[in-house]
PDB file of C-alpha atoms and ligand atoms in Angstrom:
ATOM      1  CA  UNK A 286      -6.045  10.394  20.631  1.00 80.00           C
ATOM      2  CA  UNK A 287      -9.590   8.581  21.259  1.00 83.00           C
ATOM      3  CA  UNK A 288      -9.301   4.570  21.080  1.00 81.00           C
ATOM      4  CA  UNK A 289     -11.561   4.559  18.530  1.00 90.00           C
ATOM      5  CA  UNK A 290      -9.881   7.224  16.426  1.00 95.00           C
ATOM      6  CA  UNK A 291      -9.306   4.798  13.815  1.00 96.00           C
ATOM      7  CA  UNK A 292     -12.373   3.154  13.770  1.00 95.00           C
ATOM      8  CA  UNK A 293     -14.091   6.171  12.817  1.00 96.00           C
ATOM      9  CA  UNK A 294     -12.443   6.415   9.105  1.00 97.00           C
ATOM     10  CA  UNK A 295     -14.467   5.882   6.417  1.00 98.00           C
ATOM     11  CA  UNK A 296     -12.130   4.480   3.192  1.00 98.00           C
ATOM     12  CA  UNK A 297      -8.827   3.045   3.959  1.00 98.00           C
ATOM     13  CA  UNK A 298      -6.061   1.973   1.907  1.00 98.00           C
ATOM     14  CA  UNK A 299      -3.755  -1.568   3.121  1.00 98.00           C
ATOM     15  CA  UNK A 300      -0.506  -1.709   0.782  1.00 98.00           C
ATOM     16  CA  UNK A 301       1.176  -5.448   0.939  1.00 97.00           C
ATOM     17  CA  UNK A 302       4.767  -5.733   0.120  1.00 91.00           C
ATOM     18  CA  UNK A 303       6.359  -9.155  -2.220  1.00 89.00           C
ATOM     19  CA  UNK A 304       8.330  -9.535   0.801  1.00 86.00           C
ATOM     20  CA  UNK A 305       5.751  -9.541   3.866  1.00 90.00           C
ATOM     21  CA  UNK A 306       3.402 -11.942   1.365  1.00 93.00           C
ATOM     22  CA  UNK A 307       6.267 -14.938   0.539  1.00 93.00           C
ATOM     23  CA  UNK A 308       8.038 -17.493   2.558  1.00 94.00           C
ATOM     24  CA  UNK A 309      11.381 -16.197   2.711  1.00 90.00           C
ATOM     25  CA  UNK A 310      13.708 -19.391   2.323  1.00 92.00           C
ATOM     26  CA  UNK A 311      11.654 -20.541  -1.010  1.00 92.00           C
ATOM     27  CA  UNK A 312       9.474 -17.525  -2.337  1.00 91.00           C
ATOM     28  CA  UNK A 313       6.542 -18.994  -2.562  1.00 94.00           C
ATOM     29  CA  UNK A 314       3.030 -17.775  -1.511  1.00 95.00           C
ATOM     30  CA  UNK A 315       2.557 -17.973   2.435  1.00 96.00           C
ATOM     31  CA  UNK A 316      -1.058 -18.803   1.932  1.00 97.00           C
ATOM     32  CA  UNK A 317      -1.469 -18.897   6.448  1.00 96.00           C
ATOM     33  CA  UNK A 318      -0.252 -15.041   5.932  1.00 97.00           C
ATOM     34  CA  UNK A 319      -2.194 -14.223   3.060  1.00 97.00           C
ATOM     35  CA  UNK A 320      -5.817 -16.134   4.597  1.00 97.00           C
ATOM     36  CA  UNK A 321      -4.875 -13.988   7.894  1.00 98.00           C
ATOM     37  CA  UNK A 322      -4.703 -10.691   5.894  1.00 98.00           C
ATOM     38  CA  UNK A 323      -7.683 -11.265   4.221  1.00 98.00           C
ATOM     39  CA  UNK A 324      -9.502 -12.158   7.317  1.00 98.00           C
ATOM     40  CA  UNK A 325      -8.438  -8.671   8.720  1.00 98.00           C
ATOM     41  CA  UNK A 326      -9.855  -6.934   5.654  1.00 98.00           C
ATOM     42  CA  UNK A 327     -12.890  -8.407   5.652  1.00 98.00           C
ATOM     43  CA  UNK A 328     -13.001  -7.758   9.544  1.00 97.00           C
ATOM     44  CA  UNK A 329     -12.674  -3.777   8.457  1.00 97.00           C
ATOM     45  CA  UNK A 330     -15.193  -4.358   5.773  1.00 97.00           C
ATOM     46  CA  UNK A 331     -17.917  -5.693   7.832  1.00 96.00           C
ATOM     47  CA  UNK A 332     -17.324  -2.906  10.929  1.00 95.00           C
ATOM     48  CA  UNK A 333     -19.034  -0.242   7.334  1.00 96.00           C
ATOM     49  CA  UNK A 334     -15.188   1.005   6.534  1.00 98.00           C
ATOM     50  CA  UNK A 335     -13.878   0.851   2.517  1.00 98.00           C
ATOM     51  CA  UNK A 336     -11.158  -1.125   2.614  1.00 98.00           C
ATOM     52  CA  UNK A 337      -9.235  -1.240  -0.801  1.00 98.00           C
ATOM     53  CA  UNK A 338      -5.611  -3.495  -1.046  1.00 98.00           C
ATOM     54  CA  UNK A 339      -2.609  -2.112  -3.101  1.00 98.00           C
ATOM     55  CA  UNK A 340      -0.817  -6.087  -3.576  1.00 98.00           C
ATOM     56  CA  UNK A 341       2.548  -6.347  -5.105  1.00 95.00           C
ATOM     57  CA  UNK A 342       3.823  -9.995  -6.009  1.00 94.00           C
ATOM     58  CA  UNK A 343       2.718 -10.008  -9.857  1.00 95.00           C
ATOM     59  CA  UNK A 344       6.441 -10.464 -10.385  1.00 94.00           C
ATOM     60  CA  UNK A 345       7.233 -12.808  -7.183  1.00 94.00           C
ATOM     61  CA  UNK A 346       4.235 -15.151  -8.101  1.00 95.00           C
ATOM     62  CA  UNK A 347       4.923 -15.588 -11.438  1.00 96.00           C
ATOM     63  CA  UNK A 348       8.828 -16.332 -11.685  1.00 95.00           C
ATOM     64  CA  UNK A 349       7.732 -19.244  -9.226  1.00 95.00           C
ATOM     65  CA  UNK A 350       4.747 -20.413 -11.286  1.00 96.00           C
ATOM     66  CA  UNK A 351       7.376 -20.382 -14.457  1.00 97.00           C
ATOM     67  CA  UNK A 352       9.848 -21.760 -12.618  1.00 96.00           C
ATOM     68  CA  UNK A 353      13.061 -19.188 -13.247  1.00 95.00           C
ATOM     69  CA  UNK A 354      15.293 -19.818 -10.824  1.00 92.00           C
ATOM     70  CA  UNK A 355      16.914 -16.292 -10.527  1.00 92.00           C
ATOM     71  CA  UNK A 356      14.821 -13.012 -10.074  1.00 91.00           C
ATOM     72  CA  UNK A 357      14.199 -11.894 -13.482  1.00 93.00           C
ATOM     73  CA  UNK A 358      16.157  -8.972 -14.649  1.00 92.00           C
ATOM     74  CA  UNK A 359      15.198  -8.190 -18.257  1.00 91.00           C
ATOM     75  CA  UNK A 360      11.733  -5.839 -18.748  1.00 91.00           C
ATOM     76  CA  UNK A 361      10.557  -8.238 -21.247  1.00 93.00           C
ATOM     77  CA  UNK A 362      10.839 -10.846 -18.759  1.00 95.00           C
ATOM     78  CA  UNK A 363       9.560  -9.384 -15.412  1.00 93.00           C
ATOM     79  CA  UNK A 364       6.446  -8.263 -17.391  1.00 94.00           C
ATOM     80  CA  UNK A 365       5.897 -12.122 -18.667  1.00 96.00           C
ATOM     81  CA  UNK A 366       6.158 -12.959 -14.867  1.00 96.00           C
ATOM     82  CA  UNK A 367       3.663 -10.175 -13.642  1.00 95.00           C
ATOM     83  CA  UNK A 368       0.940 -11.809 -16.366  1.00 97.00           C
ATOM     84  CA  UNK A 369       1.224 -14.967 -15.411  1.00 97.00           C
ATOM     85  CA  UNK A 370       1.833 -14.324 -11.355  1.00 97.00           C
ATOM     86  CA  UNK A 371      -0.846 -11.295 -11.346  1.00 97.00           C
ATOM     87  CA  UNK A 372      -3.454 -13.591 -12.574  1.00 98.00           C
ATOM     88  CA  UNK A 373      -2.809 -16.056 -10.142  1.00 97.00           C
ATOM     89  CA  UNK A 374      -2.419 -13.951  -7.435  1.00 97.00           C
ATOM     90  CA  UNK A 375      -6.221 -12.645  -7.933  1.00 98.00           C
ATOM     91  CA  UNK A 376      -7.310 -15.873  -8.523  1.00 98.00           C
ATOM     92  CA  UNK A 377      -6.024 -17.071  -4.695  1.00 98.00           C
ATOM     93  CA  UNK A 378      -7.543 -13.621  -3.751  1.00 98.00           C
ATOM     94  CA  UNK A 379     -10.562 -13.851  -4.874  1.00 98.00           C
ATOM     95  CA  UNK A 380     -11.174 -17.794  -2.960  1.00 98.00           C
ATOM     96  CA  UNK A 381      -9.712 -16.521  -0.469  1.00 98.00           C
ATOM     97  CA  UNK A 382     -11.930 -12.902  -0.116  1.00 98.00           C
ATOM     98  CA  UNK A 383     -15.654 -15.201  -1.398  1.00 97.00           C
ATOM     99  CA  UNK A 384     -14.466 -17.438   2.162  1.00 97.00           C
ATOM    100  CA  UNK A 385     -15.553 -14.264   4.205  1.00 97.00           C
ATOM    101  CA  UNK A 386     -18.483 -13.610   1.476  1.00 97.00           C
ATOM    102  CA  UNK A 387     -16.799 -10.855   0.139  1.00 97.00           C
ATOM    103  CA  UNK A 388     -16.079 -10.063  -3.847  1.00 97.00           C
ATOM    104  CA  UNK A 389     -12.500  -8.537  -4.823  1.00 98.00           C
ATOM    105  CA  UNK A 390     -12.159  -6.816  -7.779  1.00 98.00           C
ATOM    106  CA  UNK A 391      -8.807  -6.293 -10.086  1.00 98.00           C
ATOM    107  CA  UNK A 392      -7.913  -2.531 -10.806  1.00 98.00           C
ATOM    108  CA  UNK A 393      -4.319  -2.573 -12.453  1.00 97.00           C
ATOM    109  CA  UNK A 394      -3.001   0.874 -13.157  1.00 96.00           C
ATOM    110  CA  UNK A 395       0.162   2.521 -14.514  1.00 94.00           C
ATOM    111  CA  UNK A 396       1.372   6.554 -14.432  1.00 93.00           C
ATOM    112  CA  UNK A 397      -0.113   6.644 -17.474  1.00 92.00           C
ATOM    113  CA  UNK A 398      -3.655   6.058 -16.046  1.00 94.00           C
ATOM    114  CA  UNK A 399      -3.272   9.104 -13.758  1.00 95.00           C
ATOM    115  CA  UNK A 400      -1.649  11.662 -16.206  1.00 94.00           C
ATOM    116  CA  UNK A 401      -4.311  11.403 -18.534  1.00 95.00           C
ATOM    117  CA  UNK A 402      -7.836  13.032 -17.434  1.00 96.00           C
ATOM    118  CA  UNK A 403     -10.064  10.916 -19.144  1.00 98.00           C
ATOM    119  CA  UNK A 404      -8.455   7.853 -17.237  1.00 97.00           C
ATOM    120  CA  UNK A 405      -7.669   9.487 -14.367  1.00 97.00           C
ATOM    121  CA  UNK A 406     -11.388   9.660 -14.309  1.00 98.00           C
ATOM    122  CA  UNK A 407     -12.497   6.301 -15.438  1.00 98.00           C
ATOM    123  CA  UNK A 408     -10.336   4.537 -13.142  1.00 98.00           C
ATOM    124  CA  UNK A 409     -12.136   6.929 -10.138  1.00 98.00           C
ATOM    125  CA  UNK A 410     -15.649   6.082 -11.254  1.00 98.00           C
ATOM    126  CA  UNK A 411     -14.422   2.071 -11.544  1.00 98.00           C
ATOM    127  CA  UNK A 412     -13.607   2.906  -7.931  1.00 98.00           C
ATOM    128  CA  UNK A 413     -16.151   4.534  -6.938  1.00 98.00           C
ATOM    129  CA  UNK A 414     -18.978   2.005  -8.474  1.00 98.00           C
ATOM    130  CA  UNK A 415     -16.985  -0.973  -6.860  1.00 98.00           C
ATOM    131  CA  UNK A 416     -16.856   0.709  -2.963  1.00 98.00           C
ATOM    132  CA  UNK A 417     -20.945   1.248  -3.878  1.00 98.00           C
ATOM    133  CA  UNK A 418     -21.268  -2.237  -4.708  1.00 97.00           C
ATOM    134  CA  UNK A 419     -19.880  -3.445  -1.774  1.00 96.00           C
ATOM    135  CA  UNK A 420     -16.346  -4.861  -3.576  1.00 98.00           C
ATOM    136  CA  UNK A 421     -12.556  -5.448  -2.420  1.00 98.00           C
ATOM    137  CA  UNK A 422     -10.599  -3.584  -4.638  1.00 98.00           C
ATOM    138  CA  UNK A 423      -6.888  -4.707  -5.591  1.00 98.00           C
ATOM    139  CA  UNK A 424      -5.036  -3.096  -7.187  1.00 98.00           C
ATOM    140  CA  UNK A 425      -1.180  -3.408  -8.818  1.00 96.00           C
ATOM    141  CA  UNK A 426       0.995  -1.423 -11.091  1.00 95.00           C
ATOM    142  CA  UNK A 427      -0.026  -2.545 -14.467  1.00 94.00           C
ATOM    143  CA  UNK A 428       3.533  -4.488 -14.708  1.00 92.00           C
ATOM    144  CA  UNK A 429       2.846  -5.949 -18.320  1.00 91.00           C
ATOM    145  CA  UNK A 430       2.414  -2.513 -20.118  1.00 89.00           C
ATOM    146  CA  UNK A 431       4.518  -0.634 -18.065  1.00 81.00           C
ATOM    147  CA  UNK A 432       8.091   0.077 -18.866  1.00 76.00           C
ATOM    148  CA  UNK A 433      10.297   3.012 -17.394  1.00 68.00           C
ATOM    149  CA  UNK A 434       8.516   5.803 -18.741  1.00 67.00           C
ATOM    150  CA  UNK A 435       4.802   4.577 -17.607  1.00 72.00           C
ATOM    151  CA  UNK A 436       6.303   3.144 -14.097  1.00 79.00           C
ATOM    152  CA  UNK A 437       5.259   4.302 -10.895  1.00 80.00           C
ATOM    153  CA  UNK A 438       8.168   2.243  -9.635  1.00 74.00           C
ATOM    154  CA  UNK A 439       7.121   0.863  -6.072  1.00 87.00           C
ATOM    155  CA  UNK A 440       3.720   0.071  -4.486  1.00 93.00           C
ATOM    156  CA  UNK A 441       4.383   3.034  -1.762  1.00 94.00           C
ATOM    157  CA  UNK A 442       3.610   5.744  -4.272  1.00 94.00           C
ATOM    158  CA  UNK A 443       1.198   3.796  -5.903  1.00 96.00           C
ATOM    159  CA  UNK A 444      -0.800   3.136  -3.017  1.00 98.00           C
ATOM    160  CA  UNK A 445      -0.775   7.066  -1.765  1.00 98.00           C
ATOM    161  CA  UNK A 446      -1.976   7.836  -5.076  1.00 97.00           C
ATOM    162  CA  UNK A 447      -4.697   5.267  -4.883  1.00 98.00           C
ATOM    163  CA  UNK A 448      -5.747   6.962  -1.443  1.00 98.00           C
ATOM    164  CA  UNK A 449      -5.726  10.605  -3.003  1.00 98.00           C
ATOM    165  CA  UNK A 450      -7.711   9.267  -6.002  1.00 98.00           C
ATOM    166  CA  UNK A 451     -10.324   7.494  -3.814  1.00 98.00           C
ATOM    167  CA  UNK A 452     -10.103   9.842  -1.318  1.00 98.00           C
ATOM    168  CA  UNK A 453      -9.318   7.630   1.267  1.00 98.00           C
ATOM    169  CA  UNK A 454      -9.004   8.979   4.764  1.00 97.00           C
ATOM    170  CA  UNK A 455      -6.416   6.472   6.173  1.00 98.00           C
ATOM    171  CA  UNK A 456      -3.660   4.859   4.348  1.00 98.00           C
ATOM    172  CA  UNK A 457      -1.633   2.026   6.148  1.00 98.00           C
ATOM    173  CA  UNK A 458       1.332   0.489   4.748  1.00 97.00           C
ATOM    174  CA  UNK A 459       2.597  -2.858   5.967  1.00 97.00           C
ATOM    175  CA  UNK A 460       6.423  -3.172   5.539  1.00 93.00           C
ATOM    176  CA  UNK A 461       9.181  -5.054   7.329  1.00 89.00           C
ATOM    177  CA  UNK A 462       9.943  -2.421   9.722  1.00 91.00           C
ATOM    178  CA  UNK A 463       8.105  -0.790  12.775  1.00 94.00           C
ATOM    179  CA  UNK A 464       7.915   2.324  11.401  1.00 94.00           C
ATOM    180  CA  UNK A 465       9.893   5.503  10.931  1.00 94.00           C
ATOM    181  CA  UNK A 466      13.127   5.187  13.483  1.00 92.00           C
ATOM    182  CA  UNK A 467      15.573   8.205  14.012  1.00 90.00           C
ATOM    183  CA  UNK A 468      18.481   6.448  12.960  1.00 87.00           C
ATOM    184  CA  UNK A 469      19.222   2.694  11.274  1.00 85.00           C
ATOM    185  CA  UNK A 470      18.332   0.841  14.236  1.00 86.00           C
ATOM    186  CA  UNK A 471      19.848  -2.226  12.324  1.00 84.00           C
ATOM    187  CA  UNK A 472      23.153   0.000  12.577  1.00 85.00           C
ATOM    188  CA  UNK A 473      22.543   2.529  16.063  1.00 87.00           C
ATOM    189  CA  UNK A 474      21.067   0.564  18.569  1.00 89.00           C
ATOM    190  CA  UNK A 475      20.106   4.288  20.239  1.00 92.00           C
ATOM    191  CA  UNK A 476      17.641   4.577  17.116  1.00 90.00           C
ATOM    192  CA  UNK A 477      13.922   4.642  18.008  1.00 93.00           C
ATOM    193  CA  UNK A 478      10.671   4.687  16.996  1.00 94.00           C
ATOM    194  CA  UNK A 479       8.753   7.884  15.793  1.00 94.00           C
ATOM    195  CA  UNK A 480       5.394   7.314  16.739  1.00 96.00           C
ATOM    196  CA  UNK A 481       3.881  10.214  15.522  1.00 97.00           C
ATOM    197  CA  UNK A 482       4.666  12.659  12.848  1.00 97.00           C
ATOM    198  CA  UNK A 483       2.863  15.831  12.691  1.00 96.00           C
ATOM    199  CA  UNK A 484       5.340  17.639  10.000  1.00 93.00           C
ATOM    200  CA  UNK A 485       7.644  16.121   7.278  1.00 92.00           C
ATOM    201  CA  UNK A 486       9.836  18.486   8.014  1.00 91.00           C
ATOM    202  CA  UNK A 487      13.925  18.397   7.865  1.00 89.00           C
ATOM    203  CA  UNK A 488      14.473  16.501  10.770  1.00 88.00           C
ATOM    204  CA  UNK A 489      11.982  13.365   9.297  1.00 90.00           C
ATOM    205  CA  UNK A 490      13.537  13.609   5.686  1.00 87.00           C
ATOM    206  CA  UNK A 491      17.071  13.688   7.735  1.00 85.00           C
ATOM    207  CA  UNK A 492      15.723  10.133   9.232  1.00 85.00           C
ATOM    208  CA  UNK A 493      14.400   8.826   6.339  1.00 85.00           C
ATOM    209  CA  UNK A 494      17.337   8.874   4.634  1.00 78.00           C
ATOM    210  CA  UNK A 495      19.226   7.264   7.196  1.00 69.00           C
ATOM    211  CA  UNK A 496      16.895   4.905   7.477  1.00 66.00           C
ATOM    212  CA  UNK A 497      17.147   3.653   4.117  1.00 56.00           C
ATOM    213  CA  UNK A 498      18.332   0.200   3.628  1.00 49.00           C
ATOM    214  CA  UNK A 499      16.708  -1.275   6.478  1.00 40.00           C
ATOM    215  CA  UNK A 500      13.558  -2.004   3.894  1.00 40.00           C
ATOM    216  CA  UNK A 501      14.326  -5.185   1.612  1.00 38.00           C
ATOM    217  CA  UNK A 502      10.955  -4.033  -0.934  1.00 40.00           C
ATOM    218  CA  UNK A 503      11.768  -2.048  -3.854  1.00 46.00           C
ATOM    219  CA  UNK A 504      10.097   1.034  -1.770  1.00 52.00           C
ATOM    220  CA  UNK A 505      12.386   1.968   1.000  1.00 73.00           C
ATOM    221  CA  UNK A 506      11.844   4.498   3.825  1.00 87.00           C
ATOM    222  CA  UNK A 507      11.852   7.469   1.038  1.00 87.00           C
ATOM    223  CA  UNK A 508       9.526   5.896  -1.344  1.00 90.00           C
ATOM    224  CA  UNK A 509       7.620   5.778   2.019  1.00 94.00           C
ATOM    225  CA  UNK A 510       8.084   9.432   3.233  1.00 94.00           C
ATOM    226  CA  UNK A 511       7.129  10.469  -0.710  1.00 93.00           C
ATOM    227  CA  UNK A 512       4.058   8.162   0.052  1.00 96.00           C
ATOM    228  CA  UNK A 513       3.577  10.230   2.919  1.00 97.00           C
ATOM    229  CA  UNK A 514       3.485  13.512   1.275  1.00 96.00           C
ATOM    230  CA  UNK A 515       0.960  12.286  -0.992  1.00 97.00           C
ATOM    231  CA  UNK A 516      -1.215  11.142   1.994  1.00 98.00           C
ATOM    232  CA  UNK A 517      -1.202  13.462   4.175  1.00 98.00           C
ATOM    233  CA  UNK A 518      -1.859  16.085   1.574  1.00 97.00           C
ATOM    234  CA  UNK A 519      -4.388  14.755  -0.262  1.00 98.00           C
ATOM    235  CA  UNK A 520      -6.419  14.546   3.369  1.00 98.00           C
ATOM    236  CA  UNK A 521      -5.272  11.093   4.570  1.00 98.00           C
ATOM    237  CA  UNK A 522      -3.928  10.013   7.805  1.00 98.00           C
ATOM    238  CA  UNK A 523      -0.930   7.010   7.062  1.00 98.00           C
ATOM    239  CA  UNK A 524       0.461   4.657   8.666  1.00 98.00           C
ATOM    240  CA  UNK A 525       3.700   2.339   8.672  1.00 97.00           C
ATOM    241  CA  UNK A 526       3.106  -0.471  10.377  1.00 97.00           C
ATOM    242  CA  UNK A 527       5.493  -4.069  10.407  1.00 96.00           C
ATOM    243  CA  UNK A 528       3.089  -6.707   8.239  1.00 95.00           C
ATOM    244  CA  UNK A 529       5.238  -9.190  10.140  1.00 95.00           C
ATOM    245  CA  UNK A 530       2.216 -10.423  12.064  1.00 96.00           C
ATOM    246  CA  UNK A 531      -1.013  -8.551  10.063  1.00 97.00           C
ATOM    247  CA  UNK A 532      -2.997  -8.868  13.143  1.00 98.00           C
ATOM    248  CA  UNK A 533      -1.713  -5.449  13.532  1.00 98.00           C
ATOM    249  CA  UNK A 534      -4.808  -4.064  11.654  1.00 98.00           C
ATOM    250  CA  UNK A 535      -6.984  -4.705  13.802  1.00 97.00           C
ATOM    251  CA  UNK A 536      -4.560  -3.535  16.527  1.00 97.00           C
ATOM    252  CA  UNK A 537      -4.638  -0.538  14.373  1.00 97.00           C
ATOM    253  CA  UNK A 538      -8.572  -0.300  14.698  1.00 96.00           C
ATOM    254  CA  UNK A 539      -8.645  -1.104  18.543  1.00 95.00           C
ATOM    255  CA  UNK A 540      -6.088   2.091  18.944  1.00 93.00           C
ATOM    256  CA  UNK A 541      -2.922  -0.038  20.232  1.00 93.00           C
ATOM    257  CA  UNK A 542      -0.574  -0.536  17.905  1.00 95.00           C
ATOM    258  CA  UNK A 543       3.396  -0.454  17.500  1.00 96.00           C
ATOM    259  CA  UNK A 544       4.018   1.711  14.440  1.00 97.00           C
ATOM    260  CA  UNK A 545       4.304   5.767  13.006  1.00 96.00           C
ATOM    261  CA  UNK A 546       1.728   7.701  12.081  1.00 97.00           C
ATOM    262  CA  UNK A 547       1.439  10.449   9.949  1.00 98.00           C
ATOM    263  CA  UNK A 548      -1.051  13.191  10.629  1.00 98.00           C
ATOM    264  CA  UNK A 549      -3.012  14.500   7.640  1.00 97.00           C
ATOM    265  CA  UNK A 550      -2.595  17.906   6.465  1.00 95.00           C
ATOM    266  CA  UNK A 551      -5.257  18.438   3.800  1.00 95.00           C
ATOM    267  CA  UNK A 552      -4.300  20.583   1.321  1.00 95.00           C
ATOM    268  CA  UNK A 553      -6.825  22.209  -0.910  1.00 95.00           C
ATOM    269  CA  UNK A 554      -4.074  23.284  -3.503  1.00 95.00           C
ATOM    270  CA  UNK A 555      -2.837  19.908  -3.803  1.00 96.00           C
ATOM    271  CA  UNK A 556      -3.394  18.052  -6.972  1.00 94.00           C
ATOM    272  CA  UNK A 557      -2.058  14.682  -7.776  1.00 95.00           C
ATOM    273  CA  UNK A 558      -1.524  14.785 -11.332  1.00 94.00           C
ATOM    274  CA  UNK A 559       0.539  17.955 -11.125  1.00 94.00           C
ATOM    275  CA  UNK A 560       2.592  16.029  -8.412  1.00 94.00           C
ATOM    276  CA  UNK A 561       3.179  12.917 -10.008  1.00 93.00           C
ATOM    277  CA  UNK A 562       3.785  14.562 -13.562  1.00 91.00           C
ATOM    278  CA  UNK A 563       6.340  16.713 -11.177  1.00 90.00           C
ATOM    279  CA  UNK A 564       7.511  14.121  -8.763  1.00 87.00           C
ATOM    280  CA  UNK A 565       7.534  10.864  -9.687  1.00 80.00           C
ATOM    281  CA  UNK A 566      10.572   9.438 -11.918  1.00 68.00           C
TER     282      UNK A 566
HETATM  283  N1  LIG B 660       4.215  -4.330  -9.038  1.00 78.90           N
HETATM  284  C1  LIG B 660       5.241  -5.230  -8.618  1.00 78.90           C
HETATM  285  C2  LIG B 660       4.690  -6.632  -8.462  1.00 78.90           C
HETATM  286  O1  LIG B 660       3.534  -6.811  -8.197  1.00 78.90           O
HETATM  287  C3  LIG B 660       5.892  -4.844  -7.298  1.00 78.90           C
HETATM  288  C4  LIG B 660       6.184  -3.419  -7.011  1.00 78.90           C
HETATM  289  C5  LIG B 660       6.651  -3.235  -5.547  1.00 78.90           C
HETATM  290  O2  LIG B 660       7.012  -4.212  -4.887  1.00 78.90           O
HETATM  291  O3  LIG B 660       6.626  -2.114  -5.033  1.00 78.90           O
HETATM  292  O4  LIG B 660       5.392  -7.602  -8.567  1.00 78.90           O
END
């Protein structure tokens, strides 16, 4: 592959987990992480790419800004979380994003937004008019609407659907592993790194699922192979790369990076509402 395979791509999709954006011994925001990422966005901004962020931590944000001291566990109370941590997660965004002269925008969606046409299609145009206006968008699971029915249930999915909505041509998705590994390597210290996978065949839905676990988000490595699915057949290339150290985008850009990727495999018969309506939940 050319070192400046990547750099070709026209719209790309970075999904942030709670985990890879918080300290871990308190919680709270690690703002040197979160000025880094944006940094690297606005780095793949100015080379002419789209760059659009899928950012979980509605939840995360807002228990701290409340002050529960236990993860909340009722629906009631994870949605009062997501308003108040959502909002102040855009707000730090949005300083953070006008640093590097660029504008974010908020796009909040929910299963609902994709099942129905009419928003299915708003929410494309919002898109759409943002990328032609030169914007940032972020976007979240509507958390304080959604309840089980509405949920798309992890940020993997949602961000592969965001990438087949936009039409995005590289996804990358910044976890707390390398990538794809044949085995647990927390468990077999044989496992290794898949650097490239051309088919989600057996044998990579055999290691995702042993794989599983070794992913503290709510989206472990099968959220992340579903994600890939959705990717990869709506035209998209993806990526799972450790957000450890987010430096790794522009690793990603220069063609030397640690991580898997997953070749696209466009699909012309592939429609995302029939998917998720058949898929997801
Ligand atoms: N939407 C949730 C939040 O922002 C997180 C979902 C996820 O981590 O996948 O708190």
């Amino acid at each position: 592959m050319e070192s400046d395979y990547f750099r070709k791509k026209k719209r790309v999709v970075v999904k942030i987990g709670s985990s890879s954006l918080n300290h871990e011994a308190t919680g709270n925001l690690n703002f040197g992480k979160l000025e880094k990422l944006v940094r690297e966005l606005c780095d793949i901004r100015n080379q002419g790419i789209d760059v659009c962020l899928v950012s979980s931590g509605a939840i995360a944000v807002g228990r701290k800004a409340i002050g529960l001291t236990e993860p909340p566990e009722g629906i009631s109370t994870k949605q009062a979380c997501a308003s108040v941590g959502q909002a102040r997660l855009m707000m730090t965004y949005q300083k953070m994003f006008s640093e590097y002269h660029q504008t974010a925008g908020q796009v909040l969606m929910t299963k609902g937004t994709m099942l129905n046409n009419v928003s299915r299609k708003n929410a494309q145009n919002t898109f759409e008019e943002l990328f032609h206006l030169g914007v940032i968008p972020i976007v979240n699971e509507n958390d304080t609407v959604s309840t089980y029915e509405m949920q798309f249930g992890d940020n993997d999915t949602l961000s592969a659907i965001v990438a087949s909505l936009i039409g995005a041509d590289l996804l990358i998705l910044l976890s707390d592993i390398d990538g794809l590994f044949t085995d647990d390597p927390h468990k077999n210290p044989e496992a290794e790194l898949v650097k490239v996978v051309d088919e989600l065949d057996g044998d990579v839905l055999a290691m995702a699922k042993s794989s599983t676990g070794s992913d503290v988000g709510t989206g472990g490595m099968e959220t992340k192979i579903t994600a890939a699915k959705i990717a990869t057949l709506s035209g998209a290339d993806m990526i799972i790369a450790n957000g450890a150290d987010v430096g790794i985008l522009h690793r990603i850009f220069e063609g030397n990076f640690v991580g898997t990727l997953f070749k696209e495999h466009w699909n012309e018969d592939f429609y995302i509402a029939d998917f998720i309506e058949k898929s997801i939940n």
